[in-house]
């Protein structure tokens, strides 16, 4: 018996050694942690339970039978984050460069299947040279099995990808289909074809970092949600995000549903400073983050994609200890206008919240959609429609607060009453109209354009009539005009009432969102 146990321990030690000390040192020299070190930071201490430690590749070509490393380049299993179950895989770059073989893929698929069965998030730590070259199509098949599961798991369990090393070629498409991607600065990159191929095909000279580094993807492309300084920051931030998320879309089973944590922040905390936040001049900006933080528990806000399309803010917070998703126009950036990038960013976020039963709070100060050929040729019609579509199909509790402008189509889109907003509030500073007074007067009183006095009079008249929330409130499109200082209390009470909201869309196989 003891000999058997000794053999098991020997094999375990061999698996834990990965690709050997030399390769582990090389990994550390690049500022990267090993797969197991990463898991020890990501998961609660002592909670990791490994499966598949003895799995070996089955490749018989290119001398591979002589090079067998147990575990085959990926560490898989489950553990807890603040006591809540998650499934994990961590690619081990010290073993064949973390390259994906048929068996390596099979291990990942196994934990994805388990996660879907029990209803728990999947977190992938990616650090891989891509398809295991020696295996050819067997590796491609393995990748595709993972892709298939990414899609089946989408909307069932949250999926989070941390990119902590290379991720190139078709390999990028697994993270791309997960809900959130975090990248580590300077040591991770994602691209479909690398700098050498780019140079050959298009003659462009570009570094790996410029082409697909963490900064590029968290600012320009929006492929990544966050860029973190190093492995440790990325892993700790992943823990924070998981704390906000339900474990699955099965609301009441296995710890599903929106997580709750005790909060000592009073639900009716008065924020007098909000009464004076809106500047007297309608063209002057203010920081919408201030509104968001003052409404949420303890001012804590987990922002998603802060570096991309900053004219809209999205992220998670809590009210009375329960997770909410926040979408807010940001007047500090491009006056809070809706453009292509902002629409796509917010639409994806709204759909995530709806899929996982997370109530949505929307703060509105939007002058409309951004005009111009760049936007029209870029398809603002199609991309703006994504946000409209996302809000319209969402059945989770939706509470909207208009702080200032809600003009034109953007009024309709931003979780308006007409899109089944449950509670639509406006501050007294709300301005709800088809467009701003100046533009409106120039169109409907074109004949007076030569007479500045008349135009000024008409503008004042238009402002009087529409630069307020009361016309909309008189029609029932705004449920109540509220004191800014009471916003948190109104939202908290609203969320309490809406906790058992039931609303279903008509049966369909799936919708056809304008992609
Ligand atoms: C097998 C691989 C490998 C791969 C790396 N290794 N990539 N083994 N298949 N794809 C091995 C190396 O042989 C080496 O083994 C070890 O991993 C570390 O690699 P290095 O090159 O020494 O590391 P580094 O200098 O840091 O460079 C990392 C790298 C480079 C940039 C990732 O290894 C590289 O370019 N690899 C090939 C990438 C690639 O073309 N992959 C296929 C892409 S197509 P030893 O024994 O020396 O330690 C693809 C399609 C997916 O992935 C499609 C899905 C549908």
PDB file of N, CA, C and O and ligand atoms in Angstrom, residues 23 30 93 96-97 99 129-134 140 143 147 166 168 170-171 189, ligand 1:
ATOM      1  N   UNK A  23      12.995  25.952 -17.228  1.00  0.00           N
ATOM      2  CA  UNK A  23      11.892  26.652 -17.908  1.00  0.00           C
ATOM      3  C   UNK A  23      11.083  27.508 -16.913  1.00  0.00           C
ATOM      4  O   UNK A  23      10.562  28.552 -17.266  1.00  0.00           O
ATOM      5  N   UNK A  30      10.770  36.391 -17.222  1.00  0.00           N
ATOM      6  CA  UNK A  30       9.912  37.256 -18.058  1.00  0.00           C
ATOM      7  C   UNK A  30       8.902  38.017 -17.208  1.00  0.00           C
ATOM      8  O   UNK A  30       7.980  38.658 -17.736  1.00  0.00           O
ATOM      9  N   UNK A  93       3.121  27.353 -19.532  1.00  0.00           N
ATOM     10  CA  UNK A  93       4.027  27.665 -20.640  1.00  0.00           C
ATOM     11  C   UNK A  93       5.322  26.868 -20.558  1.00  0.00           C
ATOM     12  O   UNK A  93       6.023  26.701 -21.552  1.00  0.00           O
ATOM     13  N   UNK A  96       5.836  22.410 -23.227  1.00  0.00           N
ATOM     14  CA  UNK A  96       5.578  22.614 -24.666  1.00  0.00           C
ATOM     15  C   UNK A  96       5.018  24.014 -24.944  1.00  0.00           C
ATOM     16  O   UNK A  96       4.121  24.182 -25.769  1.00  0.00           O
ATOM     17  N   UNK A  97       5.492  24.979 -24.222  1.00  0.00           N
ATOM     18  CA  UNK A  97       5.018  26.357 -24.433  1.00  0.00           C
ATOM     19  C   UNK A  97       3.516  26.492 -24.211  1.00  0.00           C
ATOM     20  O   UNK A  97       2.866  27.373 -24.786  1.00  0.00           O
ATOM     21  N   UNK A  99       1.349  24.811 -25.398  1.00  0.00           N
ATOM     22  CA  UNK A  99       0.650  24.574 -26.675  1.00  0.00           C
ATOM     23  C   UNK A  99      -0.476  23.556 -26.495  1.00  0.00           C
ATOM     24  O   UNK A  99      -0.375  22.626 -25.690  1.00  0.00           O
ATOM     25  N   UNK A 129       1.587  28.869 -26.739  1.00  0.00           N
ATOM     26  CA  UNK A 129       2.097  29.053 -28.103  1.00  0.00           C
ATOM     27  C   UNK A 129       1.086  28.655 -29.164  1.00  0.00           C
ATOM     28  O   UNK A 129       1.404  28.640 -30.343  1.00  0.00           O
ATOM     29  N   UNK A 130      -0.132  28.322 -28.768  1.00  0.00           N
ATOM     30  CA  UNK A 130      -1.196  28.017 -29.738  1.00  0.00           C
ATOM     31  C   UNK A 130      -1.296  26.526 -29.997  1.00  0.00           C
ATOM     32  O   UNK A 130      -0.995  25.699 -29.128  1.00  0.00           O
ATOM     33  N   UNK A 131      -1.725  26.188 -31.200  1.00  0.00           N
ATOM     34  CA  UNK A 131      -1.926  24.778 -31.537  1.00  0.00           C
ATOM     35  C   UNK A 131      -0.605  24.022 -31.420  1.00  0.00           C
ATOM     36  O   UNK A 131       0.425  24.502 -31.900  1.00  0.00           O
ATOM     37  N   UNK A 132      -0.633  22.824 -30.797  1.00  0.00           N
ATOM     38  CA  UNK A 132       0.596  22.018 -30.677  1.00  0.00           C
ATOM     39  C   UNK A 132       0.992  21.575 -32.077  1.00  0.00           C
ATOM     40  O   UNK A 132       0.293  20.751 -32.698  1.00  0.00           O
ATOM     41  N   UNK A 133       2.088  22.139 -32.560  1.00  0.00           N
ATOM     42  CA  UNK A 133       2.441  21.992 -33.970  1.00  0.00           C
ATOM     43  C   UNK A 133       2.624  20.519 -34.353  1.00  0.00           C
ATOM     44  O   UNK A 133       2.196  20.096 -35.428  1.00  0.00           O
ATOM     45  N   UNK A 134       3.193  19.731 -33.453  1.00  0.00           N
ATOM     46  CA  UNK A 134       3.442  18.311 -33.760  1.00  0.00           C
ATOM     47  C   UNK A 134       2.144  17.529 -33.974  1.00  0.00           C
ATOM     48  O   UNK A 134       2.147  16.469 -34.582  1.00  0.00           O
ATOM     49  N   UNK A 140      -6.176  21.203 -33.783  1.00  0.00           N
ATOM     50  CA  UNK A 140      -7.243  22.113 -34.246  1.00  0.00           C
ATOM     51  C   UNK A 140      -8.610  21.605 -33.791  1.00  0.00           C
ATOM     52  O   UNK A 140      -9.475  22.376 -33.374  1.00  0.00           O
ATOM     53  N   UNK A 143      -9.054  22.520 -30.167  1.00  0.00           N
ATOM     54  CA  UNK A 143      -9.425  23.935 -30.022  1.00  0.00           C
ATOM     55  C   UNK A 143     -10.908  24.138 -30.322  1.00  0.00           C
ATOM     56  O   UNK A 143     -11.627  24.852 -29.624  1.00  0.00           O
ATOM     57  N   UNK A 147     -14.045  25.911 -28.421  1.00  0.00           N
ATOM     58  CA  UNK A 147     -14.892  26.993 -28.961  1.00  0.00           C
ATOM     59  C   UNK A 147     -16.370  26.645 -28.803  1.00  0.00           C
ATOM     60  O   UNK A 147     -17.198  27.462 -28.409  1.00  0.00           O
ATOM     61  N   UNK A 166       1.497  34.596 -24.531  1.00  0.00           N
ATOM     62  CA  UNK A 166       1.060  34.622 -25.924  1.00  0.00           C
ATOM     63  C   UNK A 166      -0.354  34.076 -26.093  1.00  0.00           C
ATOM     64  O   UNK A 166      -0.771  33.184 -25.346  1.00  0.00           O
ATOM     65  N   UNK A 168      -2.266  33.652 -29.810  1.00  0.00           N
ATOM     66  CA  UNK A 168      -2.215  34.101 -31.203  1.00  0.00           C
ATOM     67  C   UNK A 168      -2.935  33.126 -32.111  1.00  0.00           C
ATOM     68  O   UNK A 168      -3.227  32.000 -31.741  1.00  0.00           O
ATOM     69  N   UNK A 170      -5.796  31.313 -34.293  1.00  0.00           N
ATOM     70  CA  UNK A 170      -7.164  30.936 -33.948  1.00  0.00           C
ATOM     71  C   UNK A 170      -7.386  30.838 -32.450  1.00  0.00           C
ATOM     72  O   UNK A 170      -8.525  30.925 -31.974  1.00  0.00           O
ATOM     73  N   UNK A 171      -6.298  30.694 -31.697  1.00  0.00           N
ATOM     74  CA  UNK A 171      -6.412  30.571 -30.238  1.00  0.00           C
ATOM     75  C   UNK A 171      -7.113  31.768 -29.623  1.00  0.00           C
ATOM     76  O   UNK A 171      -7.726  31.663 -28.563  1.00  0.00           O
ATOM     77  N   UNK A 189      -0.083  39.122 -25.282  1.00  0.00           N
ATOM     78  CA  UNK A 189      -0.553  39.715 -26.533  1.00  0.00           C
ATOM     79  C   UNK A 189      -1.557  38.785 -27.206  1.00  0.00           C
ATOM     80  O   UNK A 189      -1.565  37.571 -26.980  1.00  0.00           O
TER      81      UNK A 189
HETATM   82  C1  LIG B   1       4.552  23.019 -29.849  1.00  0.00           C
HETATM   83  C2  LIG B   1       5.598  24.846 -28.963  1.00  0.00           C
HETATM   84  C3  LIG B   1       4.667  25.698 -29.602  1.00  0.00           C
HETATM   85  C4  LIG B   1       3.653  25.115 -30.406  1.00  0.00           C
HETATM   86  C5  LIG B   1       6.033  26.915 -28.500  1.00  0.00           C
HETATM   87  N1  LIG B   1       6.432  25.645 -28.295  1.00  0.00           N
HETATM   88  N2  LIG B   1       4.972  26.972 -29.302  1.00  0.00           N
HETATM   89  N3  LIG B   1       5.540  23.518 -29.090  1.00  0.00           N
HETATM   90  N4  LIG B   1       3.628  23.770 -30.496  1.00  0.00           N
HETATM   91  N5  LIG B   1       2.718  25.842 -31.015  1.00  0.00           N
HETATM   92  C6  LIG B   1       7.521  25.198 -27.465  1.00  0.00           C
HETATM   93  C7  LIG B   1       8.876  25.562 -28.031  1.00  0.00           C
HETATM   94  O1  LIG B   1       9.309  24.568 -28.931  1.00  0.00           O
HETATM   95  C8  LIG B   1       9.723  25.597 -26.775  1.00  0.00           C
HETATM   96  O2  LIG B   1      10.045  24.286 -26.408  1.00  0.00           O
HETATM   97  C9  LIG B   1       8.775  26.112 -25.724  1.00  0.00           C
HETATM   98  O3  LIG B   1       7.459  25.875 -26.243  1.00  0.00           O
HETATM   99  C10 LIG B   1       8.922  27.586 -25.477  1.00  0.00           C
HETATM  100  O4  LIG B   1       8.922  28.259 -26.708  1.00  0.00           O
HETATM  101  P1  LIG B   1      10.003  29.375 -27.068  1.00  0.00           P
HETATM  102  O5  LIG B   1       9.902  29.638 -28.518  1.00  0.00           O
HETATM  103  O6  LIG B   1      11.340  28.976 -26.525  1.00  0.00           O
HETATM  104  O7  LIG B   1       9.478  30.584 -26.192  1.00  0.00           O
HETATM  105  P2  LIG B   1       9.469  32.115 -26.572  1.00  0.00           P
HETATM  106  O8  LIG B   1      10.787  32.529 -27.131  1.00  0.00           O
HETATM  107  O9  LIG B   1       8.955  32.822 -25.368  1.00  0.00           O
HETATM  108  O10 LIG B   1       8.397  32.260 -27.747  1.00  0.00           O
HETATM  109  C11 LIG B   1       7.047  31.949 -27.513  1.00  0.00           C
HETATM  110  C12 LIG B   1       6.272  31.940 -28.864  1.00  0.00           C
HETATM  111  C13 LIG B   1       6.991  30.974 -29.854  1.00  0.00           C
HETATM  112  C14 LIG B   1       6.235  33.339 -29.431  1.00  0.00           C
HETATM  113  C15 LIG B   1       4.868  31.498 -28.542  1.00  0.00           C
HETATM  114  O11 LIG B   1       7.241  29.736 -29.181  1.00  0.00           O
HETATM  115  C16 LIG B   1       6.181  30.724 -31.080  1.00  0.00           C
HETATM  116  O12 LIG B   1       6.146  31.541 -31.993  1.00  0.00           O
HETATM  117  N6  LIG B   1       5.567  29.542 -31.142  1.00  0.00           N
HETATM  118  C17 LIG B   1       4.800  29.125 -32.275  1.00  0.00           C
HETATM  119  C18 LIG B   1       3.514  29.879 -32.296  1.00  0.00           C
HETATM  120  C19 LIG B   1       2.634  29.387 -33.400  1.00  0.00           C
HETATM  121  O13 LIG B   1       2.869  29.628 -34.578  1.00  0.00           O
HETATM  122  N7  LIG B   1       1.608  28.603 -33.021  1.00  0.00           N
HETATM  123  C20 LIG B   1       0.680  28.045 -33.912  1.00  0.00           C
HETATM  124  C21 LIG B   1      -0.256  29.186 -34.211  1.00  0.00           C
HETATM  125  S1  LIG B   1      -1.602  28.670 -35.191  1.00  0.00           S
HETATM  126  P3  LIG B   1      11.354  23.920 -25.567  1.00  0.00           P
HETATM  127  O14 LIG B   1      11.345  22.438 -25.491  1.00  0.00           O
HETATM  128  O15 LIG B   1      12.501  24.479 -26.332  1.00  0.00           O
HETATM  129  O16 LIG B   1      11.194  24.570 -24.245  1.00  0.00           O
HETATM  130  C22 LIG B   1      -2.695  28.248 -34.063  1.00  0.00           C
HETATM  131  C23 LIG B   1      -3.938  27.838 -34.667  1.00  0.00           C
HETATM  132  C24 LIG B   1      -4.992  27.653 -33.641  1.00  0.00           C
HETATM  133  O17 LIG B   1      -2.502  28.296 -32.925  1.00  0.00           O
HETATM  134  C25 LIG B   1      -6.210  27.434 -34.429  1.00  0.00           C
HETATM  135  C26 LIG B   1      -7.358  27.155 -33.557  1.00  0.00           C
HETATM  136  C27 LIG B   1      -8.546  26.877 -34.418  1.00  0.00           C
END
